[in-house]
Amino acid sequence: LSKIKIGIAKPYLYKQVLVYNYKTNEYIGEYLSQKEAANSLNIFPTQISAIINKRVKSARGYTFKLKNVSLNQVVGFCIILSN
């Protein structure tokens, strides 16, 4: 017989990133991951990480924050079959 695990799937595994203009604090946009934001804005993901972890204030005029994902944004149920 196979084991069946049933549980609640976690929200999107990547940490969603919010982008702001550093000087005006104007909201610019949202990305699904630091890598996606870095590719789009032509900066390194490590620069975004440094800003989020408060080691650096800005990169190329941008600042970043992680988006809070609430538990209400659960994707659905996850069923895993294994031998």
Tab-separated table of N, CA and C in Angstrom:
chain	number	residue	atom	x	y	z
A	1	LEU	N	0.826	-1.198	0.000
A	1	LEU	CA	0.000	0.000	0.000
A	1	LEU	C	0.861	1.249	0.000
A	2	SER	N	0.369	2.279	-0.615
A	2	SER	CA	1.056	3.570	-0.649
A	2	SER	C	0.614	4.427	0.521
A	3	LYS	N	1.543	5.230	0.992
A	3	LYS	CA	1.208	6.199	2.030
A	3	LYS	C	0.629	7.430	1.366
A	4	ILE	N	-0.373	8.004	1.965
A	4	ILE	CA	-0.992	9.217	1.433
A	4	ILE	C	-0.840	10.317	2.473
A	5	LYS	N	-0.275	11.434	2.055
A	5	LYS	CA	-0.158	12.610	2.916
A	5	LYS	C	-1.091	13.680	2.373
A	6	ILE	N	-1.922	14.198	3.230
A	6	ILE	CA	-2.827	15.274	2.826
A	6	ILE	C	-2.549	16.460	3.736
A	7	GLY	N	-2.373	17.617	3.144
A	7	GLY	CA	-2.114	18.813	3.932
A	7	GLY	C	-2.385	20.061	3.129
A	8	ILE	N	-2.170	21.176	3.760
A	8	ILE	CA	-2.390	22.462	3.113
A	8	ILE	C	-1.109	22.863	2.396
A	9	ALA	N	-1.236	23.199	1.137
A	9	ALA	CA	-0.074	23.640	0.365
A	9	ALA	C	0.355	25.020	0.838
A	10	LYS	N	1.645	25.262	0.841
A	10	LYS	CA	2.163	26.566	1.245
A	10	LYS	C	1.937	27.573	0.131
A	11	PRO	N	1.846	28.850	0.482
A	11	PRO	CA	1.765	29.875	-0.559
A	11	PRO	C	3.017	29.848	-1.420
A	12	TYR	N	3.008	30.591	-2.468
A	12	TYR	CA	4.123	30.674	-3.405
A	12	TYR	C	5.442	30.691	-2.633
A	13	LEU	N	6.353	29.780	-2.955
A	13	LEU	CA	7.555	29.597	-2.156
A	13	LEU	C	8.549	30.745	-2.255
A	14	TYR	N	8.535	31.489	-3.328
A	14	TYR	CA	9.447	32.617	-3.452
A	14	TYR	C	8.961	33.778	-2.600
A	15	LYS	N	9.890	34.577	-2.133
A	15	LYS	CA	9.534	35.753	-1.344
A	15	LYS	C	9.238	36.893	-2.302
A	16	GLN	N	8.006	37.356	-2.298
A	16	GLN	CA	7.605	38.425	-3.202
A	16	GLN	C	8.227	39.739	-2.747
A	17	VAL	N	8.669	40.544	-3.731
A	17	VAL	CA	9.435	41.759	-3.466
A	17	VAL	C	8.674	42.984	-3.965
A	18	LEU	N	8.612	44.011	-3.124
A	18	LEU	CA	8.027	45.291	-3.497
A	18	LEU	C	9.162	46.262	-3.788
A	19	VAL	N	9.026	47.054	-4.856
A	19	VAL	CA	10.082	47.983	-5.271
A	19	VAL	C	9.595	49.420	-5.100
A	20	TYR	N	10.465	50.265	-4.531
A	20	TYR	CA	10.155	51.680	-4.315
A	20	TYR	C	11.305	52.536	-4.834
A	21	ASN	N	10.982	53.765	-5.247
A	21	ASN	CA	11.999	54.748	-5.581
A	21	ASN	C	12.645	55.181	-4.269
A	22	TYR	N	13.971	55.149	-4.213
A	22	TYR	CA	14.670	55.444	-2.958
A	22	TYR	C	14.466	56.885	-2.502
A	23	LYS	N	14.515	57.844	-3.415
A	23	LYS	CA	14.432	59.259	-3.036
A	23	LYS	C	13.015	59.689	-2.680
A	24	THR	N	12.010	59.242	-3.455
A	24	THR	CA	10.635	59.696	-3.250
A	24	THR	C	9.770	58.698	-2.488
A	25	ASN	N	10.281	57.473	-2.308
A	25	ASN	CA	9.545	56.379	-1.679
A	25	ASN	C	8.273	56.024	-2.450
A	26	GLU	N	8.238	56.374	-3.738
A	26	GLU	CA	7.092	56.061	-4.593
A	26	GLU	C	7.113	54.577	-4.951
A	27	TYR	N	5.952	53.931	-4.838
A	27	TYR	CA	5.817	52.517	-5.174
A	27	TYR	C	6.016	52.335	-6.673
A	28	ILE	N	6.880	51.418	-7.061
A	28	ILE	CA	7.156	51.171	-8.475
A	28	ILE	C	6.514	49.892	-8.958
A	29	GLY	N	6.624	48.820	-8.181
A	29	GLY	CA	6.034	47.570	-8.631
A	29	GLY	C	6.307	46.418	-7.697
A	30	GLU	N	5.897	45.240	-8.147
A	30	GLU	CA	6.004	44.020	-7.348
A	30	GLU	C	6.525	42.890	-8.228
A	31	TYR	N	7.372	42.064	-7.661
A	31	TYR	CA	7.925	40.916	-8.374
A	31	TYR	C	7.748	39.666	-7.527
A	32	LEU	N	7.667	38.521	-8.182
A	32	LEU	CA	7.456	37.260	-7.475
A	32	LEU	C	8.697	36.770	-6.741
A	33	SER	N	9.865	37.262	-7.128
A	33	SER	CA	11.100	36.831	-6.469
A	33	SER	C	12.164	37.918	-6.588
A	34	GLN	N	13.203	37.791	-5.778
A	34	GLN	CA	14.320	38.718	-5.856
A	34	GLN	C	15.031	38.570	-7.191
A	35	LYS	N	15.140	37.354	-7.677
A	35	LYS	CA	15.815	37.112	-8.956
A	35	LYS	C	15.067	37.780	-10.107
A	36	GLU	N	13.742	37.665	-10.110
A	36	GLU	CA	12.938	38.299	-11.155
A	36	GLU	C	13.094	39.818	-11.106
A	37	ALA	N	13.058	40.394	-9.911
A	37	ALA	CA	13.232	41.841	-9.755
A	37	ALA	C	14.613	42.272	-10.234
A	38	ALA	N	15.631	41.507	-9.862
A	38	ALA	CA	16.995	41.840	-10.254
A	38	ALA	C	17.169	41.804	-11.767
A	39	ASN	N	16.622	40.787	-12.409
A	39	ASN	CA	16.733	40.686	-13.867
A	39	ASN	C	16.021	41.849	-14.554
A	40	SER	N	14.857	42.205	-14.060
A	40	SER	CA	14.072	43.272	-14.662
A	40	SER	C	14.722	44.645	-14.467
A	41	LEU	N	15.340	44.857	-13.307
A	41	LEU	CA	15.906	46.170	-12.970
A	41	LEU	C	17.404	46.259	-13.248
A	42	ASN	N	17.964	45.189	-13.781
A	42	ASN	CA	19.378	45.146	-14.164
A	42	ASN	C	20.316	45.388	-12.978
A	43	ILE	N	20.027	44.680	-11.874
A	43	ILE	CA	20.909	44.690	-10.712
A	43	ILE	C	21.108	43.252	-10.251
A	44	PHE	N	21.988	43.042	-9.296
A	44	PHE	CA	22.248	41.700	-8.792
A	44	PHE	C	21.272	41.333	-7.673
A	45	PRO	N	20.828	40.061	-7.607
A	45	PRO	CA	19.943	39.629	-6.513
A	45	PRO	C	20.582	39.855	-5.133
A	46	THR	N	21.903	39.778	-5.062
A	46	THR	CA	22.570	39.997	-3.770
A	46	THR	C	22.402	41.436	-3.287
A	47	GLN	N	22.271	42.374	-4.228
A	47	GLN	CA	22.029	43.769	-3.839
A	47	GLN	C	20.646	43.908	-3.210
A	48	ILE	N	19.661	43.222	-3.776
A	48	ILE	CA	18.303	43.258	-3.217
A	48	ILE	C	18.307	42.635	-1.831
A	49	SER	N	18.983	41.513	-1.691
A	49	SER	CA	19.076	40.845	-0.398
A	49	SER	C	19.725	41.745	0.645
A	50	ALA	N	20.769	42.453	0.263
A	50	ALA	CA	21.456	43.360	1.192
A	50	ALA	C	20.531	44.489	1.643
A	51	ILE	N	19.691	44.982	0.737
A	51	ILE	CA	18.747	46.049	1.093
A	51	ILE	C	17.671	45.515	2.038
A	52	ILE	N	17.131	44.357	1.712
A	52	ILE	CA	16.089	43.759	2.553
A	52	ILE	C	16.625	43.457	3.952
A	53	ASN	N	17.884	43.035	4.029
A	53	ASN	CA	18.494	42.723	5.329
A	53	ASN	C	19.142	43.931	5.998
A	54	LYS	N	18.895	45.117	5.437
A	54	LYS	CA	19.302	46.407	6.009
A	54	LYS	C	20.816	46.574	6.132
A	55	ARG	N	21.565	45.952	5.212
A	55	ARG	CA	23.011	46.182	5.158
A	55	ARG	C	23.331	47.346	4.230
A	56	VAL	N	22.428	47.624	3.289
A	56	VAL	CA	22.575	48.692	2.302
A	56	VAL	C	21.220	49.377	2.188
A	57	LYS	N	21.216	50.671	1.834
A	57	LYS	CA	19.949	51.401	1.743
A	57	LYS	C	19.305	51.350	0.362
A	58	SER	N	20.122	51.373	-0.708
A	58	SER	CA	19.541	51.407	-2.052
A	58	SER	C	20.511	50.840	-3.075
A	59	ALA	N	19.971	50.557	-4.262
A	59	ALA	CA	20.777	50.125	-5.407
A	59	ALA	C	20.136	50.708	-6.658
A	60	ARG	N	20.932	51.458	-7.426
A	60	ARG	CA	20.458	52.107	-8.654
A	60	ARG	C	19.175	52.910	-8.453
A	61	GLY	N	19.041	53.527	-7.307
A	61	GLY	CA	17.888	54.378	-7.039
A	61	GLY	C	16.652	53.635	-6.559
A	62	TYR	N	16.783	52.339	-6.297
A	62	TYR	CA	15.647	51.538	-5.824
A	62	TYR	C	15.894	51.086	-4.395
A	63	THR	N	14.799	50.883	-3.678
A	63	THR	CA	14.845	50.212	-2.393
A	63	THR	C	13.779	49.117	-2.427
A	64	PHE	N	13.920	48.111	-1.581
A	64	PHE	CA	13.067	46.928	-1.661
A	64	PHE	C	12.546	46.524	-0.294
A	65	LYS	N	11.366	45.916	-0.305
A	65	LYS	CA	10.771	45.342	0.904
A	65	LYS	C	10.138	44.018	0.509
A	66	LEU	N	10.078	43.099	1.469
A	66	LEU	CA	9.384	41.842	1.217
A	66	LEU	C	7.892	42.051	1.422
A	67	LYS	N	7.104	41.405	0.593
A	67	LYS	CA	5.646	41.484	0.727
A	67	LYS	C	5.209	40.498	1.794
A	68	ASN	N	4.335	40.944	2.689
A	68	ASN	CA	3.775	40.054	3.700
A	68	ASN	C	2.718	39.180	3.056
A	69	VAL	N	2.881	37.872	3.193
A	69	VAL	CA	1.902	36.929	2.657
A	69	VAL	C	1.152	36.347	3.841
A	70	SER	N	-0.164	36.551	3.865
A	70	SER	CA	-0.961	36.060	4.980
A	70	SER	C	-1.325	34.593	4.772
A	71	LEU	N	-1.698	33.946	5.848
A	71	LEU	CA	-2.086	32.545	5.758
A	71	LEU	C	-3.385	32.360	4.979
A	72	ASN	N	-4.124	33.443	4.746
A	72	ASN	CA	-5.359	33.359	3.970
A	72	ASN	C	-5.091	33.161	2.487
A	73	GLN	N	-3.845	33.358	2.062
A	73	GLN	CA	-3.500	33.226	0.659
A	73	GLN	C	-2.968	31.834	0.345
A	74	VAL	N	-3.513	30.835	1.013
A	74	VAL	CA	-3.090	29.459	0.801
A	74	VAL	C	-3.578	28.999	-0.566
A	75	VAL	N	-2.723	28.300	-1.270
A	75	VAL	CA	-3.027	27.882	-2.634
A	75	VAL	C	-4.091	26.803	-2.669
A	76	GLY	N	-4.011	25.797	-1.818
A	76	GLY	CA	-4.969	24.701	-1.843
A	76	GLY	C	-4.446	23.521	-1.071
A	77	PHE	N	-4.969	22.366	-1.360
A	77	PHE	CA	-4.528	21.156	-0.680
A	77	PHE	C	-3.472	20.435	-1.498
A	78	CYS	N	-2.633	19.724	-0.793
A	78	CYS	CA	-1.545	19.000	-1.434
A	78	CYS	C	-1.688	17.521	-1.061
A	79	ILE	N	-1.734	16.658	-2.056
A	79	ILE	CA	-1.804	15.219	-1.807
A	79	ILE	C	-0.551	14.583	-2.401
A	80	ILE	N	0.202	13.883	-1.559
A	80	ILE	CA	1.440	13.253	-2.002
A	80	ILE	C	1.297	11.746	-1.849
A	81	LEU	N	1.490	11.018	-2.926
A	81	LEU	CA	1.458	9.557	-2.883
A	81	LEU	C	2.887	9.046	-2.924
A	82	SER	N	3.215	8.158	-2.010
A	82	SER	CA	4.563	7.592	-2.012
A	82	SER	C	4.487	6.093	-1.706
A	83	ASN	N	5.505	5.387	-2.099
A	83	ASN	CA	5.549	3.928	-1.848
A	83	ASN	C	6.134	3.627	-0.504
